[in-house]
PDB file of C-alpha atoms in Angstrom:
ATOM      1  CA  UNK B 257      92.901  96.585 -42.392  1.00  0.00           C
ATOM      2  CA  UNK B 258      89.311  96.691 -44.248  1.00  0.00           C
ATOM      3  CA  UNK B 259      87.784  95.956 -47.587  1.00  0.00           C
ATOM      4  CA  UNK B 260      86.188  97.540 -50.430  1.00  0.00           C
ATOM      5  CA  UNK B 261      81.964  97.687 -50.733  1.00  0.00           C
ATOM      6  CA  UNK B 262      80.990  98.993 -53.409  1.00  0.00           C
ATOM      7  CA  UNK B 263      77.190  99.835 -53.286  1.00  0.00           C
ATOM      8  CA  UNK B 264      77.180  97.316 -50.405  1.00  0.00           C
ATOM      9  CA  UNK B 265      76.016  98.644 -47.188  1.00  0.00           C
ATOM     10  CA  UNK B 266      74.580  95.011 -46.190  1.00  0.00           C
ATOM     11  CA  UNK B 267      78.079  93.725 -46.317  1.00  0.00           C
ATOM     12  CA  UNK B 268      79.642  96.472 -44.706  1.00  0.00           C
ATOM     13  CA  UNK B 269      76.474  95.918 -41.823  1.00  0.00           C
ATOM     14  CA  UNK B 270      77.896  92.397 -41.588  1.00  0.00           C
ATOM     15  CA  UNK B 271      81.462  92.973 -41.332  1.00  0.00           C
ATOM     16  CA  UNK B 272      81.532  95.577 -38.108  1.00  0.00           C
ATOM     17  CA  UNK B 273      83.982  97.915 -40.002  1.00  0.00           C
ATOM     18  CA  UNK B 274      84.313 101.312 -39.767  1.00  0.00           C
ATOM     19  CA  UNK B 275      84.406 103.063 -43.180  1.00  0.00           C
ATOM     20  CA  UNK B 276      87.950 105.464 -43.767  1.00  0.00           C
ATOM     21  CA  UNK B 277      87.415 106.875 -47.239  1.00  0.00           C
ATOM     22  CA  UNK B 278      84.122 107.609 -48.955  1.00  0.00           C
ATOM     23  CA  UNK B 279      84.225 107.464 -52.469  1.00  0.00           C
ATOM     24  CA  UNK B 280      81.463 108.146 -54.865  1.00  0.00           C
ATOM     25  CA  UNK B 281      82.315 108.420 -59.333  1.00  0.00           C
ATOM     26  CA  UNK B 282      81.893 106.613 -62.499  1.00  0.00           C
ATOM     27  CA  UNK B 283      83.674 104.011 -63.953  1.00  0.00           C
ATOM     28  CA  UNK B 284      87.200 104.868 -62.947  1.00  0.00           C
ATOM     29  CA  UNK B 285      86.141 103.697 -59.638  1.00  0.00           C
ATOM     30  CA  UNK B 286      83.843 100.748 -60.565  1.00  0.00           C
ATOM     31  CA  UNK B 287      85.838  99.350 -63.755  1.00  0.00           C
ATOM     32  CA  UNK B 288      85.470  95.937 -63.368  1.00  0.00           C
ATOM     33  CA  UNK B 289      88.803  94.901 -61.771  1.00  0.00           C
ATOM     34  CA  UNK B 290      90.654  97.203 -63.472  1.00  0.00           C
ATOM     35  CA  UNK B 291      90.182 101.080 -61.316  1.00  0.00           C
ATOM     36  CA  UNK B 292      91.569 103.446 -59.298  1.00  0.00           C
ATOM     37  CA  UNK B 293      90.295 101.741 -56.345  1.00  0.00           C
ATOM     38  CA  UNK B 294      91.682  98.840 -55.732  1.00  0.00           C
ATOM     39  CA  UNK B 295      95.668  99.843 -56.462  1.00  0.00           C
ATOM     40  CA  UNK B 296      94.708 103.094 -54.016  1.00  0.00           C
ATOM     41  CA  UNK B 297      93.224 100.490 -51.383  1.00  0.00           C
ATOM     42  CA  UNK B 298      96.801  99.312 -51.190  1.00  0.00           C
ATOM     43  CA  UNK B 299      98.490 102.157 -51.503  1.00  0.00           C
ATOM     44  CA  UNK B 300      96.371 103.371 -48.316  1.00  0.00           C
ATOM     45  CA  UNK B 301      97.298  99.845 -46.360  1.00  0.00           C
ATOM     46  CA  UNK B 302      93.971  98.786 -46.958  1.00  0.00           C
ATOM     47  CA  UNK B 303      91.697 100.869 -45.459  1.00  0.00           C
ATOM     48  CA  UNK B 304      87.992 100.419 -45.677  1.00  0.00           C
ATOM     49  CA  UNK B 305      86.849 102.109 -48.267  1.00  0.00           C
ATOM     50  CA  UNK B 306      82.899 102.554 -49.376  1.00  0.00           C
ATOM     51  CA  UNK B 307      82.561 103.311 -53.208  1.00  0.00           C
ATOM     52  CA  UNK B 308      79.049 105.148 -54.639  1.00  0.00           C
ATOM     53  CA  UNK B 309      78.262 105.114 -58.074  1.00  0.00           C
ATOM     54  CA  UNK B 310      78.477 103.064 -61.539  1.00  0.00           C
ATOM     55  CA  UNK B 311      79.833 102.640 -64.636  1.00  0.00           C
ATOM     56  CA  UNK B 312      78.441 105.741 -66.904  1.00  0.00           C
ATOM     57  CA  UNK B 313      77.395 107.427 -64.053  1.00  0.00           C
ATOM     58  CA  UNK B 314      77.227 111.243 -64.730  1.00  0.00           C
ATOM     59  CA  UNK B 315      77.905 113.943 -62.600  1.00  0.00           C
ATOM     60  CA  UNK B 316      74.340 115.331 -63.192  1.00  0.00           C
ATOM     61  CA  UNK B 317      73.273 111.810 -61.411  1.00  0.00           C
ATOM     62  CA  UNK B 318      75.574 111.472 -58.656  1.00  0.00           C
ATOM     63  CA  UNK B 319      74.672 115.001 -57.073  1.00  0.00           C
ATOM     64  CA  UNK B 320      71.095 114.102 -56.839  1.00  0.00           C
ATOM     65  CA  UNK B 321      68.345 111.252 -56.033  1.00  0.00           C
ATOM     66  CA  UNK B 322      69.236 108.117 -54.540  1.00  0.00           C
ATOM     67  CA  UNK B 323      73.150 108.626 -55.521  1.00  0.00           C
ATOM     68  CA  UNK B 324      72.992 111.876 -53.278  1.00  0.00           C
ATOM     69  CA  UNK B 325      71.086 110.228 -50.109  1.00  0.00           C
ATOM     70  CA  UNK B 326      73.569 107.477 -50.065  1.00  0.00           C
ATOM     71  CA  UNK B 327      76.778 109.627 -49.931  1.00  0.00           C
ATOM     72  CA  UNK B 328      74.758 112.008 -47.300  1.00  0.00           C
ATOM     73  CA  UNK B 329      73.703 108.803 -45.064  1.00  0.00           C
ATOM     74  CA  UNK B 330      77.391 107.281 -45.042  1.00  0.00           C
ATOM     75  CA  UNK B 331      78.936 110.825 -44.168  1.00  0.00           C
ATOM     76  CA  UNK B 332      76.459 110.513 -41.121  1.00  0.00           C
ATOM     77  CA  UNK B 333      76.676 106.802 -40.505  1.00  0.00           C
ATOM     78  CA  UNK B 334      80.801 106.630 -40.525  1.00  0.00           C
ATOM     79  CA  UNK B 335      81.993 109.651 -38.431  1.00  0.00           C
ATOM     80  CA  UNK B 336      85.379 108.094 -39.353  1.00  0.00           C
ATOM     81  CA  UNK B 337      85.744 108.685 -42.440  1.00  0.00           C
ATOM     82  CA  UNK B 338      88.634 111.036 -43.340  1.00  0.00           C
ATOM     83  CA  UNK B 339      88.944 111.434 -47.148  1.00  0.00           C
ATOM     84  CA  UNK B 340      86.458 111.442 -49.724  1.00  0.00           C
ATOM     85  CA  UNK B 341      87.015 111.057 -53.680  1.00  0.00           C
ATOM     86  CA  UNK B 342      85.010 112.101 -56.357  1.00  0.00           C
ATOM     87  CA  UNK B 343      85.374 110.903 -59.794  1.00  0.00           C
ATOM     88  CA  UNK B 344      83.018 112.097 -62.556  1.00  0.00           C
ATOM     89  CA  UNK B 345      82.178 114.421 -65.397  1.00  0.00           C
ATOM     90  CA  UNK B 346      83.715 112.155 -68.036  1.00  0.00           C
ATOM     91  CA  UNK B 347      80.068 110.817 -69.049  1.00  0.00           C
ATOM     92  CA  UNK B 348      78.757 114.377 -69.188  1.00  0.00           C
ATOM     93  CA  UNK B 349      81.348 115.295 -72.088  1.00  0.00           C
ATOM     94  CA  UNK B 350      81.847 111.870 -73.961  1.00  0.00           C
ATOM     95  CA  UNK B 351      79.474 109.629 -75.634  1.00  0.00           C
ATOM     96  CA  UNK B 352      76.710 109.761 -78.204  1.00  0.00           C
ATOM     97  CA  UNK B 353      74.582 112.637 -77.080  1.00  0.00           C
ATOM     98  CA  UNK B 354      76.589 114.666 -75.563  1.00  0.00           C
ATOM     99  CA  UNK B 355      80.049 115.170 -77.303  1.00  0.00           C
ATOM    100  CA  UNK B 356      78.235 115.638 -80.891  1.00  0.00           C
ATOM    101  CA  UNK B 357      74.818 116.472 -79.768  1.00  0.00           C
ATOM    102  CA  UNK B 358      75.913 119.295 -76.509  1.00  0.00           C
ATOM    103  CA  UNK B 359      79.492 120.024 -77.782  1.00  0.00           C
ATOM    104  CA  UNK B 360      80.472 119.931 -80.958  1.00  0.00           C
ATOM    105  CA  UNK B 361      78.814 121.526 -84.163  1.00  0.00           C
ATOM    106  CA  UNK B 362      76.911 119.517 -86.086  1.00  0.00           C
ATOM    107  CA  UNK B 363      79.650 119.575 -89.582  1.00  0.00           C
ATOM    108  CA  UNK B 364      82.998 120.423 -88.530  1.00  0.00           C
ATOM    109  CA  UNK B 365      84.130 119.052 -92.080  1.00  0.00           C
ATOM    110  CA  UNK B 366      85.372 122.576 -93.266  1.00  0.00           C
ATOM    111  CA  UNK B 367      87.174 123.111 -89.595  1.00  0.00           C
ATOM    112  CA  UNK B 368      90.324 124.652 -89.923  1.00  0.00           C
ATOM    113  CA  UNK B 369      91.579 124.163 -86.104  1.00  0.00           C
ATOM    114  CA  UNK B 370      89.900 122.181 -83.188  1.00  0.00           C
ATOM    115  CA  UNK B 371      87.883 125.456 -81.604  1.00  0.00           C
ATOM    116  CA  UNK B 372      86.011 125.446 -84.772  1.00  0.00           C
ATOM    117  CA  UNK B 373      84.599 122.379 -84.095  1.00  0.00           C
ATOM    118  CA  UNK B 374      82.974 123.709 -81.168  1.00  0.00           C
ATOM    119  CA  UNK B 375      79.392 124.900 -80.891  1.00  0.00           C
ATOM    120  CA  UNK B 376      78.969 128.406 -79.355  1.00  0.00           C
ATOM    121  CA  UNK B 377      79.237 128.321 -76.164  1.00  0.00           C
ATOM    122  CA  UNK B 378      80.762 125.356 -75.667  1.00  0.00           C
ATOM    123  CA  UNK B 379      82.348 123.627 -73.833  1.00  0.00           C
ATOM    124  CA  UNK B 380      81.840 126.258 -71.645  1.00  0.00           C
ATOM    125  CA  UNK B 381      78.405 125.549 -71.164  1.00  0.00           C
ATOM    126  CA  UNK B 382      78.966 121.749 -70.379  1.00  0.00           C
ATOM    127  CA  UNK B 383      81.533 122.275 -68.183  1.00  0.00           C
ATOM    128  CA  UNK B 384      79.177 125.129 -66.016  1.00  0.00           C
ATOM    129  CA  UNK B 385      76.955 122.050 -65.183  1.00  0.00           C
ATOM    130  CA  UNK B 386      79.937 119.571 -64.168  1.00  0.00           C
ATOM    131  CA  UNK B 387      80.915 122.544 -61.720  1.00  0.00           C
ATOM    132  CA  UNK B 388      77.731 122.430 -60.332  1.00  0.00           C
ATOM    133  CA  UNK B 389      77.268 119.220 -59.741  1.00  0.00           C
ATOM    134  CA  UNK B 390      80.562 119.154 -57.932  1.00  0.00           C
ATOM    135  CA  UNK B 391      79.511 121.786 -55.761  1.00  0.00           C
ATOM    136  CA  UNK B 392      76.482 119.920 -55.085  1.00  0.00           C
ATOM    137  CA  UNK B 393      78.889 117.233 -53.423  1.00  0.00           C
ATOM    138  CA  UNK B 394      81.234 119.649 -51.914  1.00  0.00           C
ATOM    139  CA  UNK B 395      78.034 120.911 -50.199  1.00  0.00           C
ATOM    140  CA  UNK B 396      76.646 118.037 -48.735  1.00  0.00           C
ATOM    141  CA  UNK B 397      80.421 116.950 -47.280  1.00  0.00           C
ATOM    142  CA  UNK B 398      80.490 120.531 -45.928  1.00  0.00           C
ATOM    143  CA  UNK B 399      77.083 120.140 -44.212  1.00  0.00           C
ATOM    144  CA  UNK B 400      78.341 116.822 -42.489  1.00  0.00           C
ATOM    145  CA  UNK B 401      82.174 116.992 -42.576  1.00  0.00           C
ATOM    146  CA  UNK B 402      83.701 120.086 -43.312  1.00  0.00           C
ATOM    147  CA  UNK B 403      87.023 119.170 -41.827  1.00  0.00           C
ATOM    148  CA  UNK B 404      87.657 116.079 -44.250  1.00  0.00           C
ATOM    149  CA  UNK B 405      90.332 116.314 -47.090  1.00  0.00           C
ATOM    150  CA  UNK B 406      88.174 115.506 -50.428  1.00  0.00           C
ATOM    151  CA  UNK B 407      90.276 114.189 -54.074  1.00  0.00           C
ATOM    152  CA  UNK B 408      89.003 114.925 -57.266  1.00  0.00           C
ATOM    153  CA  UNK B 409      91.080 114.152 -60.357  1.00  0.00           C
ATOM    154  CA  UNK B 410      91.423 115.613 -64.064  1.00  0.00           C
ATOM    155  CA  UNK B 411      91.495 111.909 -65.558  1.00  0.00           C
ATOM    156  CA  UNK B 412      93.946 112.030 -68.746  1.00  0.00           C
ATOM    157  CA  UNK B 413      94.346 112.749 -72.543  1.00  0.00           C
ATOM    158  CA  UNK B 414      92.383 109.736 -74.239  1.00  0.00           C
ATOM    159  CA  UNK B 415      92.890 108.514 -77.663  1.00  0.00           C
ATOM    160  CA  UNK B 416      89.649 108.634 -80.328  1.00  0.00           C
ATOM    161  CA  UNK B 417      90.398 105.444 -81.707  1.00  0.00           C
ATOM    162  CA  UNK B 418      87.190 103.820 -81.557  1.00  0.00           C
ATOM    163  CA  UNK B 419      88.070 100.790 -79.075  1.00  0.00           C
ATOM    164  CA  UNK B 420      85.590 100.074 -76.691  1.00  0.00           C
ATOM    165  CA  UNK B 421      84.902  97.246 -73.737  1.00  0.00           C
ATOM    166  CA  UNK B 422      82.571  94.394 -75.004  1.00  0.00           C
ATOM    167  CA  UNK B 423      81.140  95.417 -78.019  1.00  0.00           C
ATOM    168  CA  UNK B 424      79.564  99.191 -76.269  1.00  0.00           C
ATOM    169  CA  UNK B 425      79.555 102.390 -78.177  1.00  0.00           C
ATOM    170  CA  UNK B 426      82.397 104.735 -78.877  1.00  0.00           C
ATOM    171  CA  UNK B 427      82.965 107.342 -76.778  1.00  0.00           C
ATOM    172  CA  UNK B 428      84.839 109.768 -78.792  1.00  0.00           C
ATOM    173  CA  UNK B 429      85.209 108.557 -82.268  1.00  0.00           C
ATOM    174  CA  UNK B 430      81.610 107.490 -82.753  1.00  0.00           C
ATOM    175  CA  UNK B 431      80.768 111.199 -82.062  1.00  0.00           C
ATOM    176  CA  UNK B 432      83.175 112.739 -84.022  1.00  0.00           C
ATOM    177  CA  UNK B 433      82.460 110.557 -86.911  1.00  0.00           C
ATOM    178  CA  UNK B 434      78.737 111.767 -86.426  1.00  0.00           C
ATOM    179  CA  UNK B 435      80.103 115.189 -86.723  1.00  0.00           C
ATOM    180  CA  UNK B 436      82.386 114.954 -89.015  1.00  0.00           C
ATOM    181  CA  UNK B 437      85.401 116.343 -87.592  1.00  0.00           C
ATOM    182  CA  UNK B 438      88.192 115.674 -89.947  1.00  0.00           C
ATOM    183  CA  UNK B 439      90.256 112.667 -89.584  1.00  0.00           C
ATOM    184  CA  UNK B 440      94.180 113.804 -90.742  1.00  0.00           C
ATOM    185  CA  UNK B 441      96.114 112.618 -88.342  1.00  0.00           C
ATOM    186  CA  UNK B 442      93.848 110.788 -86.538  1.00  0.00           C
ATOM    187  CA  UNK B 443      94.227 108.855 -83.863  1.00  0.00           C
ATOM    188  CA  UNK B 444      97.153 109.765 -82.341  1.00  0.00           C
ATOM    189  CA  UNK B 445      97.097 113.463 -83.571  1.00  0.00           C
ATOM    190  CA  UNK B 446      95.191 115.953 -85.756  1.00  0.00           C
ATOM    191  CA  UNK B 447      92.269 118.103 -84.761  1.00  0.00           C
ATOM    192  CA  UNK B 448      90.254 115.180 -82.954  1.00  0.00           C
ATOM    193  CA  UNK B 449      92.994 114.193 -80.479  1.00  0.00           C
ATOM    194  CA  UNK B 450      92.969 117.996 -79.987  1.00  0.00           C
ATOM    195  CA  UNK B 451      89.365 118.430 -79.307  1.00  0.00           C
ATOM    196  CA  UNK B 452      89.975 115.560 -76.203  1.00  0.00           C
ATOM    197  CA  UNK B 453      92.969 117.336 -75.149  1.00  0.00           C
ATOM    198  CA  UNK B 454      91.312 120.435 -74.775  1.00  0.00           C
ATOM    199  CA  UNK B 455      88.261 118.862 -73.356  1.00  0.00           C
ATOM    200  CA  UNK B 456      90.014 117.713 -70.480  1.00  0.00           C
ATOM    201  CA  UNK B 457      92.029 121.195 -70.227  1.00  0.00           C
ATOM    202  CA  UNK B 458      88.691 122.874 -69.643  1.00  0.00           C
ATOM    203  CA  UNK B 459      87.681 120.241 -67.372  1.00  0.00           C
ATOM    204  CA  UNK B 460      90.961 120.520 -65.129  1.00  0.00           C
ATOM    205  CA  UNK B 461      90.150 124.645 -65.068  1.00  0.00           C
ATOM    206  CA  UNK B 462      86.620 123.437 -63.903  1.00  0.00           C
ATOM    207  CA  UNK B 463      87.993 121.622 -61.042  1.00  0.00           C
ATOM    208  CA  UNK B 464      91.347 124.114 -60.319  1.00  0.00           C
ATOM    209  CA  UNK B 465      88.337 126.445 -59.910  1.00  0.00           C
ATOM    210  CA  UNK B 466      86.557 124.490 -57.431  1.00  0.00           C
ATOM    211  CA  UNK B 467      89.933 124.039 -55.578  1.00  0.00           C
ATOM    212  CA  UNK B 468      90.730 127.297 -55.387  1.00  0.00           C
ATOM    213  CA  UNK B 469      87.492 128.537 -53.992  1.00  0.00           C
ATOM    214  CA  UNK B 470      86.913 125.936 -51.479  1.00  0.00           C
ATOM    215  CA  UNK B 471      87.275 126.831 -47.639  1.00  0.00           C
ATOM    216  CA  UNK B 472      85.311 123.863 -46.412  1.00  0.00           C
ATOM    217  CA  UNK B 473      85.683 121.025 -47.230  1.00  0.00           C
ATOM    218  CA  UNK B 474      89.656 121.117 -48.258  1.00  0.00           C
ATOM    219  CA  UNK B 475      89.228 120.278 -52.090  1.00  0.00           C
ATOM    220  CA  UNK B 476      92.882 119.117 -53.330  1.00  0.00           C
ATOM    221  CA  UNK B 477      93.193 118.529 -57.346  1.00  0.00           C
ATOM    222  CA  UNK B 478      94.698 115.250 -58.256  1.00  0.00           C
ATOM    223  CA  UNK B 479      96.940 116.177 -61.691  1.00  0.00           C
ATOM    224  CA  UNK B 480      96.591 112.730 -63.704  1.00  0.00           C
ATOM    225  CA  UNK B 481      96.289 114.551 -66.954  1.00  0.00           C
ATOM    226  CA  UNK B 482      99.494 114.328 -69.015  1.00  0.00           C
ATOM    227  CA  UNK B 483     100.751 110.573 -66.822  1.00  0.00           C
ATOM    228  CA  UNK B 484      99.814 108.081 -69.180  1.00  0.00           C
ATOM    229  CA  UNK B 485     101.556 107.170 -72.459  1.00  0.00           C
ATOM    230  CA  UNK B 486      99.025 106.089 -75.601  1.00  0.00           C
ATOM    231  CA  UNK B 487     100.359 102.368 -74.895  1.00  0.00           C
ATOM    232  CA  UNK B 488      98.791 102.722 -71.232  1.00  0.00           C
ATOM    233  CA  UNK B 489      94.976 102.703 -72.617  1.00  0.00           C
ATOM    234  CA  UNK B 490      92.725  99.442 -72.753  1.00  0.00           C
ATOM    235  CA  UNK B 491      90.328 101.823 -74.653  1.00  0.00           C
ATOM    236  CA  UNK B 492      89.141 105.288 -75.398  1.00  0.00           C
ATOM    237  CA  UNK B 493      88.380 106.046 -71.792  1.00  0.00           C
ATOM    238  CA  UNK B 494      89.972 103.835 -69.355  1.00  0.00           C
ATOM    239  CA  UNK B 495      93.471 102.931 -69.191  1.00  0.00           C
ATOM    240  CA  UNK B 496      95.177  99.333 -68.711  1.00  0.00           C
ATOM    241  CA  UNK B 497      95.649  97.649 -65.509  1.00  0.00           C
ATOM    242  CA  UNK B 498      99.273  98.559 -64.507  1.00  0.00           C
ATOM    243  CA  UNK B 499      98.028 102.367 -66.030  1.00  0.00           C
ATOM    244  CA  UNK B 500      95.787 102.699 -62.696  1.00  0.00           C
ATOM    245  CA  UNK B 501      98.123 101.093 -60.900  1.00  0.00           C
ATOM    246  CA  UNK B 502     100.859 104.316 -62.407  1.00  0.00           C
ATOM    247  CA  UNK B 503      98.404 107.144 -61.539  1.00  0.00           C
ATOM    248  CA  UNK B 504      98.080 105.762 -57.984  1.00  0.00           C
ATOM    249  CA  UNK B 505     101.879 105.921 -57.736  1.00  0.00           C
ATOM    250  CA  UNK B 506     102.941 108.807 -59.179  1.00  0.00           C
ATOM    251  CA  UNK B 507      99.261 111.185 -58.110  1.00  0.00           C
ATOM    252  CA  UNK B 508      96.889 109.800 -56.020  1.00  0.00           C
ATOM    253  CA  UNK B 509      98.961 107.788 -53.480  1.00  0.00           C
ATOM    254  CA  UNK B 510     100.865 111.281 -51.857  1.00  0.00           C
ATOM    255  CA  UNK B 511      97.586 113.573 -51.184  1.00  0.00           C
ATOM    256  CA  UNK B 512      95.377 110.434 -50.361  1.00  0.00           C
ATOM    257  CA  UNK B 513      98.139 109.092 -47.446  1.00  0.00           C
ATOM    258  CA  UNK B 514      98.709 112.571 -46.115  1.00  0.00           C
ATOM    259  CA  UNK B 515      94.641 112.733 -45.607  1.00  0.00           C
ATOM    260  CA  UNK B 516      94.841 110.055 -44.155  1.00  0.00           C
ATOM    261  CA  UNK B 517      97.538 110.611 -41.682  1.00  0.00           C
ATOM    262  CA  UNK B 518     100.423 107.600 -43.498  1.00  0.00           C
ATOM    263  CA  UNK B 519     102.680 110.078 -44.279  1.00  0.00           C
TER     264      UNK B 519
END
């Protein structure tokens, strides 16, 4: 049984262990305490697992620079290693900067549906980038490890509510406020929880597309989207405790253990 290092090769020097799934995302994997991670660590019997990334990180950053070299060097380093997970484009369509300044138009207050709100050629556009950036990945596990299983996941429907983690920006109501996408029935409903649904509708086609295409490396799509309830979110983009610990159960933990030879 191993551990989980995340960003620490020094520690994972110092320990002797071999590293069984690579795993390189954004904050669903680095969450303080609360992530995928650590309920999948025990769902895998505690494998060691070696986590890239940060909190925010975008795809656009994890396929390149130091991000890239890191996830390159381990796929070397560890010969082991026989499932990798990737975890990002959240960042590249929420926040200030992107949701209101990339995606949606800059007055949806006369917006009759949710695809009004949209600026042309969006989220198409957006979404083209993610895709990229994923194959940037997909190519560098191909180069190294084509015969690896690799996980990527569609996250889930979050709520525009405005509730954050220690005081930070909204996501997805901050945005849409700066935008002025109309507010009836908002949270829970009404053209804004639309816009997030179909945000992460387009973003599952992204990745069904990237699953579908693959040869090498085998590229399996984690369906997390639709799992959660609106009581299983701490805030507007990461869900509660026992909410990671559900999507482990009930998606990640079959197609993670068959990779890794558990079931």
């Amino acid at each position: 049984m191993g551990g989980i290092y995340w960003n620490d090769s020094s520690r994972l020097m110092d320990s002797g262990e071999t590293v069984d799934v690579l795993a390189i995302g954004d904050s669903w994997f680095h969450y303080p305490v609360n992530n995928l991670i650590t309920p999948l660590h025990e769902a895998l019997e505690r494998p060691t697992i070696y986590v890239i990334g940060e909190n925010g990180a975008r795809a656009d950053e994890l396929c390149r620079g130091s991000w890239l070299g890191n996830f390159r060097r381990m796929l070397v380093g560890y010969p082991q290693i026989s499932l990798v997970c990737i975890s990002t484009g959240g960042n590249d369509f929420a926040g200030i900067g992107d949701l209101d300044d990339k995606i949606l138009a800059p007055d949806c207050s006369g917006a009759a549906n949710f695809s009004a709100c949209f600026r042309r050629g969006q989220p198409a556009g957006v979404f083209g980038a993610v895709e990229q950036a994923y194959r940037d990945l997909l190519d560098a596990v191909r180069n190294v490890r084509p015969d690896v299983t690799v996980l990527v996941h569609n996250y889930d429907y979050a709520i525009p509510d405005g509730e954050t983690l220690l005081g930070l920006r909204s996501w997805l109501k901050l945005p849409m406020d700066n935008d002025r996408v109309p507010i009836a029935g908002a949270p829970w409903g009404g053209i804004r929880r639309e816009i997030v649904r179909d945000l992460i509708d387009n973003f599952t086609l992204c990745l069904d597309d990237l699953r579908s295409t693959a040869v090498q490396p085998k590229v399996e799509l984690v369906w997390s989207a639709g799992t959660l309830t609106d009581s299983d979110w701490a805030n507007e983009l990461h869900p509660k405790p026992g909410a990671f610990q559900k999507i482990i159960n009930q998606c990640w933990s079959g197609p993670a253990r068959q990779a890794l030879g558990l079931l």
